[in-house]
């Protein structure tokens, strides 16, 4: 009888140990599945774009003159500069918008000996390059007047061949950064939710995020000229947010 009771006691103890082992095994299996699910991720991108208008224009009107008498040549350049000032003020600019560029003088025969100079024509020895800078927040006025450069040419003013027209600057990026990042994040989240739905899963917490770099482009690039963002009044600001989500 005592032997039978001992066997029953040992059998009960074994069953208890077995039950605990099964329970622990189930826990570890379940925990392993959870960890495997939490290791699943999806990386998505969200784009935000906004059309903006430049708020500042900088316009360099460069001119030059060629001659053999430096004093006479400088007088001619001074007259041309005065003509440009009058043209700009008559067009609606304030004198405070206008600034003279520095003067550069080039001697084509610099370094020549006296003997070599005797064989050269003196008419075109000196070249003076200078001009006028216009800086204004009235970008529309700058754009309109810059299209009338032919009027200065008809007055006998020589515009240099490297004249590139005004450049237009947008200074309000800091004011729209936060809202654009929020929009890009929202768009990335929507893309992640759609992916999770298609994968029969749920979108979890963010694992990592990269806001990306803001870029400013021409809004209407139709040719090589207009594709230059600096020469475009109408611009497009873009940012791409890259986010990695856990999947549940």
Tab-separated table of N, CA and C in Angstrom, residues 7 28 40 43 79 92 109 123-124 128 141 154 162 181-182 192 224:
chain	number	residue	atom	x	y	z
A	7	UNK	N	4.300	5.721	-5.502
A	7	UNK	CA	4.269	5.784	-6.975
A	7	UNK	C	3.289	6.835	-7.455
A	28	UNK	N	7.756	30.752	-24.344
A	28	UNK	CA	8.923	31.068	-25.178
A	28	UNK	C	8.571	31.062	-26.661
A	40	UNK	N	9.738	42.897	-38.055
A	40	UNK	CA	9.289	43.211	-39.403
A	40	UNK	C	9.109	44.719	-39.539
A	43	UNK	N	9.828	50.514	-44.894
A	43	UNK	CA	10.373	51.861	-45.088
A	43	UNK	C	9.616	52.538	-46.216
A	79	UNK	N	29.084	108.571	-67.958
A	79	UNK	CA	27.847	108.979	-68.634
A	79	UNK	C	26.902	107.788	-68.781
A	92	UNK	N	10.722	103.292	-61.972
A	92	UNK	CA	10.020	103.067	-60.716
A	92	UNK	C	10.878	102.618	-59.547
A	109	UNK	N	47.861	95.875	-73.218
A	109	UNK	CA	49.282	95.858	-73.546
A	109	UNK	C	50.163	95.891	-72.297
A	123	UNK	N	44.022	102.494	-80.044
A	123	UNK	CA	42.581	102.772	-79.922
A	123	UNK	C	41.885	101.875	-78.916
A	124	UNK	N	42.247	100.633	-78.896
A	124	UNK	CA	41.536	99.698	-78.011
A	124	UNK	C	42.390	99.162	-76.889
A	128	UNK	N	37.416	99.106	-69.685
A	128	UNK	CA	36.842	99.371	-68.364
A	128	UNK	C	35.541	98.593	-68.246
A	141	UNK	N	8.604	94.236	-60.548
A	141	UNK	CA	9.176	95.391	-61.235
A	141	UNK	C	10.524	95.029	-61.862
A	154	UNK	N	19.909	100.817	-77.245
A	154	UNK	CA	19.621	101.848	-78.245
A	154	UNK	C	20.200	103.203	-77.858
A	162	UNK	N	28.569	88.646	-70.668
A	162	UNK	CA	28.256	87.706	-69.585
A	162	UNK	C	27.019	88.136	-68.793
A	181	UNK	N	7.345	69.521	-43.247
A	181	UNK	CA	7.793	68.254	-42.655
A	181	UNK	C	6.593	67.471	-42.124
A	182	UNK	N	5.658	68.179	-41.499
A	182	UNK	CA	4.434	67.523	-41.019
A	182	UNK	C	3.667	66.884	-42.171
A	192	UNK	N	2.638	54.008	-45.472
A	192	UNK	CA	2.917	52.862	-44.615
A	192	UNK	C	1.655	52.114	-44.231
A	224	UNK	N	16.388	75.617	-70.930
A	224	UNK	CA	17.599	75.710	-70.118
A	224	UNK	C	17.630	76.997	-69.298
